Short mmCIF file of C-alpha atoms in Angstrom, two decimals:
data_model
loop_
_atom_site.label_atom_id
_atom_site.label_comp_id
_atom_site.label_asym_id
_atom_site.label_seq_id
_atom_site.Cartn_x
_atom_site.Cartn_y
_atom_site.Cartn_z
CA UNK A 864 0.08 0.19 0.20
CA UNK A 865 1.60 3.54 -0.91
CA UNK A 866 2.00 6.66 0.89
CA UNK A 867 0.41 9.44 -0.86
CA UNK A 868 2.88 12.70 -1.05
CA UNK A 869 2.87 15.70 -2.82
CA UNK A 870 6.54 16.44 -4.07
CA UNK A 871 8.02 19.58 -4.28
CA UNK A 872 9.79 18.80 -7.48
CA UNK A 873 10.09 22.39 -8.47
CA UNK A 874 14.11 22.55 -9.87
CA UNK A 875 14.92 18.92 -8.59
CA UNK A 876 17.17 17.08 -10.97
CA UNK A 877 15.08 14.01 -12.36
CA UNK A 878 16.34 11.67 -14.85
CA UNK A 879 14.32 9.81 -17.09
CA UNK A 880 15.79 6.71 -19.28
CA UNK A 881 13.78 6.09 -22.07
CA UNK A 882 12.24 8.26 -25.01
CA UNK A 883 8.92 6.61 -25.99
CA UNK A 884 5.56 7.08 -25.51
CA UNK A 885 5.46 6.25 -22.05
CA UNK A 886 8.61 8.62 -21.21
CA UNK A 887 7.02 11.37 -23.13
CA UNK A 888 3.67 10.92 -20.67
CA UNK A 889 5.79 11.00 -17.45
CA UNK A 890 7.83 14.14 -18.35
CA UNK A 891 4.54 16.03 -19.32
CA UNK A 892 3.28 15.39 -15.82
CA UNK A 893 6.63 16.26 -14.47
CA UNK A 894 7.37 19.40 -16.51
CA UNK A 895 3.90 20.57 -14.72
CA UNK A 896 5.48 20.39 -11.43
CA UNK A 897 8.37 22.56 -12.85
CA UNK A 898 11.19 19.65 -12.59
CA UNK A 899 14.48 20.15 -14.21
CA UNK A 900 14.30 17.11 -16.64
CA UNK A 901 17.08 15.27 -18.14
CA UNK A 902 16.18 12.41 -20.74
CA UNK A 903 18.86 9.55 -21.32
CA UNK A 904 17.66 7.90 -24.54
CA UNK A 905 19.40 6.83 -27.85
CA UNK A 906 15.98 8.07 -29.74
CA UNK A 907 12.97 9.45 -28.76
CA UNK A 908 9.63 10.69 -30.04
CA UNK A 909 8.87 14.07 -31.63
CA UNK A 910 7.13 15.34 -28.71
CA UNK A 911 10.31 14.97 -26.72
CA UNK A 912 12.75 16.39 -29.35
CA UNK A 913 10.60 19.40 -29.53
CA UNK A 914 10.48 20.04 -25.80
CA UNK A 915 14.68 19.43 -25.95
CA UNK A 916 14.82 22.19 -28.96
CA UNK A 917 12.61 24.50 -26.81
CA UNK A 918 15.18 24.11 -23.81
CA UNK A 919 12.12 22.55 -21.68
CA UNK A 920 14.53 19.79 -20.99
CA UNK A 921 18.10 18.31 -21.69
CA UNK A 922 18.13 15.07 -24.22
CA UNK A 923 21.28 13.14 -23.66
CA UNK A 924 21.20 11.04 -26.98
CA UNK A 925 23.11 7.69 -25.78
CA UNK A 926 22.15 4.41 -24.32
CA UNK A 927 22.37 4.86 -20.23
CA UNK A 928 25.19 4.37 -18.19
CA UNK A 929 25.22 4.32 -14.44
CA UNK A 930 26.97 8.10 -14.25
CA UNK A 931 24.07 9.36 -15.81
CA UNK A 932 22.05 9.11 -12.43
CA UNK A 933 24.48 9.78 -9.71
CA UNK A 934 23.08 13.72 -9.34
CA UNK A 935 19.37 12.81 -9.86
CA UNK A 936 16.81 13.45 -7.06
CA UNK A 937 14.31 11.19 -8.92
CA UNK A 938 15.18 8.65 -11.51
CA UNK A 939 12.25 7.39 -13.65
CA UNK A 940 13.15 4.14 -15.88
CA UNK A 941 10.61 4.23 -18.62
CA UNK A 942 12.36 1.71 -21.25
CA UNK A 943 10.50 -1.27 -22.80
CA UNK A 944 13.78 -3.08 -22.37
CA UNK A 945 14.17 -5.31 -19.26
CA UNK A 946 17.54 -5.13 -19.06
CA UNK A 947 18.04 -1.57 -19.42
CA UNK A 948 15.17 -0.95 -16.67
CA UNK A 949 17.29 -3.63 -14.32
CA UNK A 950 20.45 -1.73 -14.90
CA UNK A 951 18.93 1.64 -13.66
CA UNK A 952 17.76 0.00 -10.71
CA UNK A 953 20.88 -1.59 -9.90
CA UNK A 954 22.78 1.73 -10.25
CA UNK A 955 20.36 3.83 -8.06
CA UNK A 956 21.35 4.46 -4.37
CA UNK A 957 18.93 3.44 -1.82
CA UNK A 958 17.83 6.99 -0.80
CA UNK A 959 17.08 8.20 -4.77
CA UNK A 960 13.55 8.21 -5.49
CA UNK A 961 12.98 5.47 -8.12
CA UNK A 962 10.23 4.09 -10.47
CA UNK A 963 11.19 1.05 -12.67
CA UNK A 964 8.32 0.60 -15.54
CA UNK A 965 6.23 -2.71 -14.66
CA UNK A 966 8.59 -3.02 -11.86
CA UNK A 967 6.78 -2.07 -8.80
CA UNK A 968 9.47 -4.56 -6.43
CA UNK A 969 12.31 -2.19 -7.52
CA UNK A 970 10.24 0.90 -7.31
CA UNK A 971 9.90 3.12 -4.30
CA UNK A 972 7.16 5.20 -5.56
CA UNK A 973 4.28 5.00 -8.20
CA UNK A 974 2.68 7.71 -10.10
CA UNK A 975 -1.42 7.98 -9.43
CA UNK A 976 -3.74 8.80 -11.99
CA UNK A 977 -4.26 12.65 -11.63
CA UNK A 978 -6.72 15.80 -11.90
CA UNK A 979 -5.18 19.03 -12.00
CA UNK A 980 -6.91 22.00 -11.73
CA UNK A 981 -4.59 24.93 -11.52
CA UNK A 982 -3.70 24.18 -7.52
CA UNK A 983 -6.25 21.63 -6.99
CA UNK A 984 -4.88 18.14 -7.30
CA UNK A 985 -6.33 14.82 -6.98
CA UNK A 986 -4.82 11.74 -7.41
CA UNK A 987 -6.10 8.26 -7.64
CA UNK A 988 -4.32 5.05 -6.79
CA UNK A 989 -5.91 1.57 -6.90
CA UNK A 990 -2.59 -0.02 -5.17
CA UNK A 991 -1.93 -1.98 -8.63
CA UNK A 992 -5.67 -3.50 -8.39
CA UNK A 993 -7.14 -1.88 -11.64
CA UNK A 994 -5.59 0.70 -13.78
CA UNK A 995 -8.97 0.71 -15.67
CA UNK A 996 -10.84 1.76 -12.57
CA UNK A 997 -8.05 4.33 -11.34
CA UNK A 998 -8.36 5.96 -14.64
CA UNK A 999 -12.69 5.60 -14.42
CA UNK A 1000 -12.37 7.30 -11.10
CA UNK A 1001 -9.90 10.06 -12.58
CA UNK A 1002 -12.22 11.25 -15.23
CA UNK A 1003 -15.39 11.22 -12.86
CA UNK A 1004 -13.53 13.82 -10.41
CA UNK A 1005 -12.56 15.64 -13.46
CA UNK A 1006 -16.31 16.26 -14.24
CA UNK A 1007 -16.86 16.78 -10.69
CA UNK A 1008 -14.04 19.09 -9.87
CA UNK A 1009 -14.02 21.41 -13.23
CA UNK A 1010 -12.10 24.19 -14.29
CA UNK A 1011 -14.42 26.47 -12.29
CA UNK A 1012 -13.32 24.73 -8.96
CA UNK A 1013 -10.24 25.43 -9.98
CA UNK A 1014 -10.45 29.08 -10.47
CA UNK A 1015 -11.93 29.24 -7.26
CA UNK A 1016 -9.15 27.72 -5.58
CA UNK A 1017 -6.59 29.59 -7.09
CA UNK A 1018 -9.00 33.08 -6.02
CA UNK A 1019 -8.48 31.41 -2.37
CA UNK A 1020 -4.66 31.08 -2.91
CA UNK A 1021 -4.70 34.92 -3.78
CA UNK A 1022 -7.02 35.49 -0.88
CA UNK A 1023 -4.84 33.81 1.65
CA UNK A 1024 -1.60 35.55 0.69
CA UNK A 1025 -3.51 38.94 1.20
CA UNK A 1026 -4.69 37.93 4.58
CA UNK A 1027 -1.36 36.46 5.33
CA UNK A 1028 0.53 39.89 4.52
CA UNK A 1029 -2.23 42.23 5.40
CA UNK A 1030 -3.96 40.78 8.74
CA UNK A 1031 -1.83 40.33 11.77
CA UNK A 1032 -4.60 39.14 14.24
CA UNK A 1033 -4.50 35.47 13.76
CA UNK A 1034 -8.10 35.28 15.41
CA UNK A 1035 -9.36 37.69 12.38
CA UNK A 1036 -7.23 35.76 9.92
CA UNK A 1037 -8.94 32.24 10.88
CA UNK A 1038 -12.21 33.64 10.57
CA UNK A 1039 -11.49 35.43 7.28
CA UNK A 1040 -9.76 31.84 6.03
CA UNK A 1041 -12.96 29.69 7.19
CA UNK A 1042 -15.74 32.65 5.35
CA UNK A 1043 -14.02 32.37 2.35
CA UNK A 1044 -13.85 28.38 1.99
CA UNK A 1045 -17.62 28.13 2.65
CA UNK A 1046 -20.17 27.03 0.08
CA UNK A 1047 -22.32 29.73 0.61
CA UNK A 1048 -19.60 32.26 -0.09
CA UNK A 1049 -18.36 30.22 -3.21
CA UNK A 1050 -21.93 30.05 -4.71
CA UNK A 1051 -22.06 33.92 -4.93
CA UNK A 1052 -19.81 33.99 -7.85
CA UNK A 1053 -18.58 37.48 -7.66
CA UNK A 1054 -16.16 36.51 -5.36
CA UNK A 1055 -13.59 39.25 -5.51
CA UNK A 1056 -16.32 41.74 -4.49
CA UNK A 1057 -17.53 39.50 -1.44
CA UNK A 1058 -14.12 39.20 -0.48
CA UNK A 1059 -13.70 43.03 -0.43
CA UNK A 1060 -17.10 43.46 1.58
CA UNK A 1061 -15.79 41.11 3.98
CA UNK A 1062 -12.80 42.35 4.66
CA UNK A 1063 -14.57 45.95 5.21
CA UNK A 1064 -16.87 43.97 7.57
CA UNK A 1065 -14.14 42.21 9.47
CA UNK A 1066 -11.30 44.90 9.56
CA UNK B 1011 2.79 23.14 -7.16
CA UNK B 1012 3.43 19.57 -5.93
CA UNK B 1013 3.91 16.55 -7.96
CA UNK B 1014 1.83 13.78 -6.41
CA UNK B 1015 3.30 10.09 -5.93
CA UNK B 1016 2.58 7.26 -4.03
CA UNK B 1017 5.60 6.12 -1.80
CA UNK B 1018 6.22 2.63 -1.42
CA UNK B 1019 7.14 3.42 1.98
CA UNK B 1020 6.87 -0.76 3.93
CA UNK B 1021 9.94 -1.03 6.14
CA UNK B 1022 11.24 2.12 5.17
CA UNK B 1023 13.04 4.42 8.12
CA UNK B 1024 10.92 7.33 9.13
CA UNK B 1025 11.98 9.47 11.93
CA UNK B 1026 9.40 11.66 13.43
CA UNK B 1027 10.67 14.84 15.53
CA UNK B 1028 7.71 15.35 17.91
CA UNK B 1029 5.22 13.77 19.98
CA UNK B 1030 1.94 15.63 20.09
CA UNK B 1031 -1.17 15.90 18.56
CA UNK B 1032 0.14 16.70 14.71
CA UNK B 1033 3.15 14.01 15.56
CA UNK B 1034 0.59 11.39 16.48
CA UNK B 1035 -2.14 12.23 13.49
CA UNK B 1036 1.32 12.12 11.00
CA UNK B 1037 2.41 8.57 12.40
CA UNK B 1038 -1.49 7.15 11.98
CA UNK B 1039 -0.85 7.60 8.18
CA UNK B 1040 2.51 6.16 8.32
CA UNK B 1041 1.75 3.40 10.37
CA UNK B 1042 -1.37 2.36 7.67
CA UNK B 1043 1.33 2.33 5.18
CA UNK B 1044 3.64 0.05 6.89
CA UNK B 1045 6.61 2.43 7.51
CA UNK B 1046 9.33 1.61 10.42
CA UNK B 1047 8.93 4.44 12.90
CA UNK B 1048 11.06 6.22 15.02
CA UNK B 1049 9.84 8.95 17.08
CA UNK B 1050 12.01 11.51 18.74
CA UNK B 1051 10.39 13.55 21.47
CA UNK B 1052 11.15 14.21 25.27
CA UNK B 1053 7.45 13.59 26.01
CA UNK B 1054 4.49 12.15 23.81
CA UNK B 1055 0.77 11.75 23.85
CA UNK B 1056 -1.12 8.81 25.58
CA UNK B 1057 -1.60 7.56 21.80
CA UNK B 1058 2.06 7.36 21.12
CA UNK B 1059 3.10 6.23 24.33
CA UNK B 1060 0.56 3.02 23.48
CA UNK B 1061 1.74 2.32 20.10
CA UNK B 1062 5.80 2.52 21.47
CA UNK B 1063 4.63 0.05 24.34
CA UNK B 1064 2.73 -2.25 21.49
CA UNK B 1065 6.10 -2.37 19.45
CA UNK B 1066 4.57 -0.66 16.67
CA UNK B 1067 7.19 2.34 16.52
CA UNK B 1068 10.25 2.89 18.88
CA UNK B 1069 10.17 6.15 20.76
CA UNK B 1070 13.39 7.78 21.60
CA UNK B 1071 12.36 9.83 25.07
CA UNK B 1072 15.11 12.61 24.21
CA UNK B 1073 15.09 15.96 22.51
CA UNK B 1074 16.49 16.16 18.62
CA UNK B 1075 19.98 15.95 17.87
CA UNK B 1076 21.50 15.75 14.29
CA UNK B 1077 22.69 11.98 14.70
CA UNK B 1078 18.48 11.08 14.96
CA UNK B 1079 17.84 10.93 11.39
CA UNK B 1080 21.50 10.01 9.93
CA UNK B 1081 19.59 6.61 8.57
CA UNK B 1082 16.55 7.86 7.76
CA UNK B 1083 14.97 7.70 4.28
CA UNK B 1084 12.05 10.48 5.47
CA UNK B 1085 11.98 13.01 8.29
CA UNK B 1086 9.35 14.66 9.72
CA UNK B 1087 9.46 17.36 12.23
CA UNK B 1088 6.30 17.95 13.67
CA UNK B 1089 6.81 19.96 17.00
CA UNK B 1090 5.68 23.56 17.64
CA UNK B 1091 9.32 24.76 18.31
CA UNK B 1092 10.47 26.64 15.40
CA UNK B 1093 14.42 26.54 16.64
CA UNK B 1094 13.73 22.60 16.62
CA UNK B 1095 12.19 22.19 13.38
CA UNK B 1096 14.90 24.69 11.97
CA UNK B 1097 17.52 22.44 13.36
CA UNK B 1098 16.09 19.57 11.84
CA UNK B 1099 15.62 21.07 8.33
CA UNK B 1100 19.62 22.21 8.84
CA UNK B 1101 20.85 18.45 9.49
CA UNK B 1102 18.73 16.79 6.75
CA UNK B 1103 20.71 15.75 3.43
CA UNK B 1104 19.46 17.27 0.15
CA UNK B 1105 18.28 13.97 -0.75
CA UNK B 1106 16.69 12.95 2.25
CA UNK B 1107 12.49 13.41 2.08
CA UNK B 1108 11.50 16.19 4.69
CA UNK B 1109 8.32 17.71 5.71
CA UNK B 1110 8.88 20.44 8.47
CA UNK B 1111 5.59 21.60 9.98
CA UNK B 1112 4.59 25.29 8.62
CA UNK B 1113 7.60 25.56 6.83
CA UNK B 1114 6.66 24.66 3.04
CA UNK B 1115 10.21 26.40 2.06
CA UNK B 1116 12.18 23.70 4.18
CA UNK B 1117 10.22 20.73 3.01
CA UNK B 1118 10.60 18.54 -0.06
CA UNK B 1119 6.94 17.21 0.26
CA UNK B 1120 3.68 17.63 1.97
CA UNK B 1121 0.84 15.42 2.90
CA UNK B 1122 -2.32 15.68 1.22
CA UNK B 1123 -5.72 14.97 2.74
CA UNK B 1124 -6.45 11.28 1.93
CA UNK B 1125 -9.72 9.05 1.56
CA UNK B 1126 -8.29 5.36 1.86
CA UNK B 1127 -10.49 2.44 1.39
CA UNK B 1128 -8.56 -0.75 1.31
CA UNK B 1129 -6.12 -0.49 -1.51
CA UNK B 1130 -8.06 2.55 -3.02
CA UNK B 1131 -6.25 5.81 -1.98
CA UNK B 1132 -7.78 9.40 -2.88
CA UNK B 1133 -5.37 12.14 -2.25
CA UNK B 1134 -6.37 15.99 -2.36
CA UNK B 1135 -4.38 18.86 -2.19
CA UNK B 1136 -4.98 22.62 -2.86
CA UNK B 1137 -1.35 23.38 -2.76
CA UNK B 1138 -1.46 25.67 -0.04
CA UNK B 1139 -4.60 27.39 -1.21
CA UNK B 1140 -7.34 26.22 1.77
CA UNK B 1141 -6.67 23.37 4.11
CA UNK B 1142 -10.65 23.84 4.86
CA UNK B 1143 -11.47 23.42 1.15
CA UNK B 1144 -9.12 20.31 1.06
CA UNK B 1145 -10.97 18.38 3.88
CA UNK B 1146 -14.74 19.59 2.22
CA UNK B 1147 -13.35 17.74 -0.99
CA UNK B 1148 -11.93 14.76 1.11
CA UNK B 1149 -15.36 14.42 2.68
CA UNK B 1150 -17.52 14.43 -0.34
CA UNK B 1151 -15.08 11.78 -1.82
CA UNK B 1152 -15.39 9.83 1.48
CA UNK B 1153 -19.16 9.54 0.94
CA UNK B 1154 -18.72 8.96 -2.58
CA UNK B 1155 -16.00 6.48 -2.78
CA UNK B 1156 -17.48 4.15 0.51
CA UNK B 1157 -16.63 0.73 2.03
CA UNK B 1158 -18.14 -0.97 -0.66
CA UNK B 1159 -16.27 0.68 -3.38
CA UNK B 1160 -13.04 -0.18 -1.30
CA UNK B 1161 -14.02 -3.99 -0.98
CA UNK B 1162 -14.80 -3.97 -5.10
CA UNK B 1163 -11.52 -2.67 -5.59
CA UNK B 1164 -9.92 -5.65 -3.22
CA UNK B 1165 -11.63 -8.11 -5.01
CA UNK B 1166 -10.18 -6.81 -8.53
CA UNK B 1167 -6.84 -7.08 -6.72
CA UNK B 1168 -7.50 -10.85 -5.95
CA UNK B 1169 -8.65 -11.22 -9.55
CA UNK B 1170 -5.65 -9.59 -11.09
CA UNK B 1171 -3.54 -11.96 -8.88
CA UNK B 1172 -5.10 -14.94 -10.05
CA UNK B 1173 -4.89 -13.82 -13.44
CA UNK B 1174 -1.30 -13.14 -13.60
CA UNK B 1175 -0.85 -16.71 -11.97
CA UNK B 1176 -3.04 -18.55 -14.10
CA UNK B 1177 -3.57 -17.03 -17.59
CA UNK B 1178 -0.62 -16.85 -19.70
CA UNK B 1179 -2.12 -15.29 -22.98
CA UNK B 1180 -1.70 -11.58 -22.73
CA UNK B 1181 -4.83 -10.93 -25.02
CA UNK B 1182 -6.91 -12.93 -22.91
CA UNK B 1183 -5.71 -11.43 -19.74
CA UNK B 1184 -6.47 -7.67 -21.27
CA UNK B 1185 -9.80 -8.90 -21.69
CA UNK B 1186 -10.60 -10.32 -18.49
CA UNK B 1187 -8.87 -7.19 -16.73
CA UNK B 1188 -11.08 -5.22 -18.64
CA UNK B 1189 -14.64 -7.26 -18.26
CA UNK B 1190 -14.02 -7.14 -14.49
CA UNK B 1191 -13.55 -3.46 -14.47
CA UNK B 1192 -17.09 -2.54 -16.29
CA UNK B 1193 -19.47 -0.76 -14.51
CA UNK B 1194 -22.26 -3.54 -15.73
CA UNK B 1195 -20.05 -6.02 -13.84
CA UNK B 1196 -19.36 -4.17 -10.98
CA UNK B 1197 -23.08 -3.48 -10.41
CA UNK B 1198 -24.00 -7.24 -10.60
CA UNK B 1199 -23.03 -7.33 -7.21
CA UNK B 1200 -22.32 -11.20 -6.69
CA UNK B 1201 -18.98 -10.58 -7.83
CA UNK B 1202 -17.03 -13.98 -6.93
CA UNK B 1203 -19.45 -15.78 -8.91
CA UNK B 1204 -19.56 -13.67 -12.15
CA UNK B 1205 -15.73 -13.78 -12.28
CA UNK B 1206 -15.86 -17.78 -12.30
CA UNK B 1207 -18.28 -17.63 -15.11
CA UNK B 1208 -16.31 -15.16 -16.95
CA UNK B 1209 -13.41 -17.52 -16.63
CA UNK B 1210 -15.32 -20.63 -17.67
CA UNK B 1211 -16.46 -18.79 -20.68
CA UNK B 1212 -13.27 -17.35 -21.71
CA UNK B 1213 -10.78 -20.11 -21.13
#
């Protein structure tokens, strides 16, 4: 059974071994979280080549060697070659975060199915029971927590920053945090205006 | 913005600094995932003391010193003493997973709100926008994905193991995985029976 965490991966060094479709899919999730990505692969999909050309990642056009992951905080082996995947697993230090495609035994993490709406992240894992059901649940949640929901949570974030900067009284802070998180507040729609009204009333 | 992963934390060494209510809550989540836990704190809640007495964790009854986290794969500073939390952050190696209470800047991960139903795990994070809303969504999801849903996913896991052991044809495997993951299958209710019928029809 896994332990769910949100990694603060921005600017952390991630090495992806493999340049196929699976690698590309994983790279996209990592880029959203602003990781610093190096891809090690003798060949790569058009998508990965474009990202390399745009400077979004570094592509080392070569086969894997243990030195490639020396500086990595996270290592992802996403080749369809079992021998290469095993060589990556063997080269990793026990403290490195490592995911080997199709080999949960040699991985110390796996990536769940994810719905992202700006700051809102919902992750679904069935612990290997059924990737199909994980995707079904992901789709349900994507419908339920839509773009509008993402915008609301982004608004809450902005308010939170404003409150932390401008309100020093701990009690009033908590009151404001709570008020803007209520469903009744959310349903009003004109959030900015309502937030200003609330501030005027409270301060 | 965080990158959601499921850590395979079973038997990994986790050191929790602090013995209060926050520490206890975090410890419970870690125990569910079968981590090997050491608590470092001069005093601890009754709950933590009971877990220590039962052998579920090791309690080092002392104040923090850098040596305490040398062997740790994950470090959690959950004291309400800013100086101690900062000393923990300073002692950690860059490759160690570390979470410092109330200090996202010095943490390289945070723990989302979580719904657990056997193998099904759903994690919710608002990226610090609103813990209140994260808990609201968690409660909605807990209602929606109930115990029954957990049992169904546990059943899918058992089936998957059976299929992997007993069906060698890759095409038939995929067909079976897909069939038992359909909503129409789930709604039948008598899953075991239906699975046997399916096997007889397919093999």
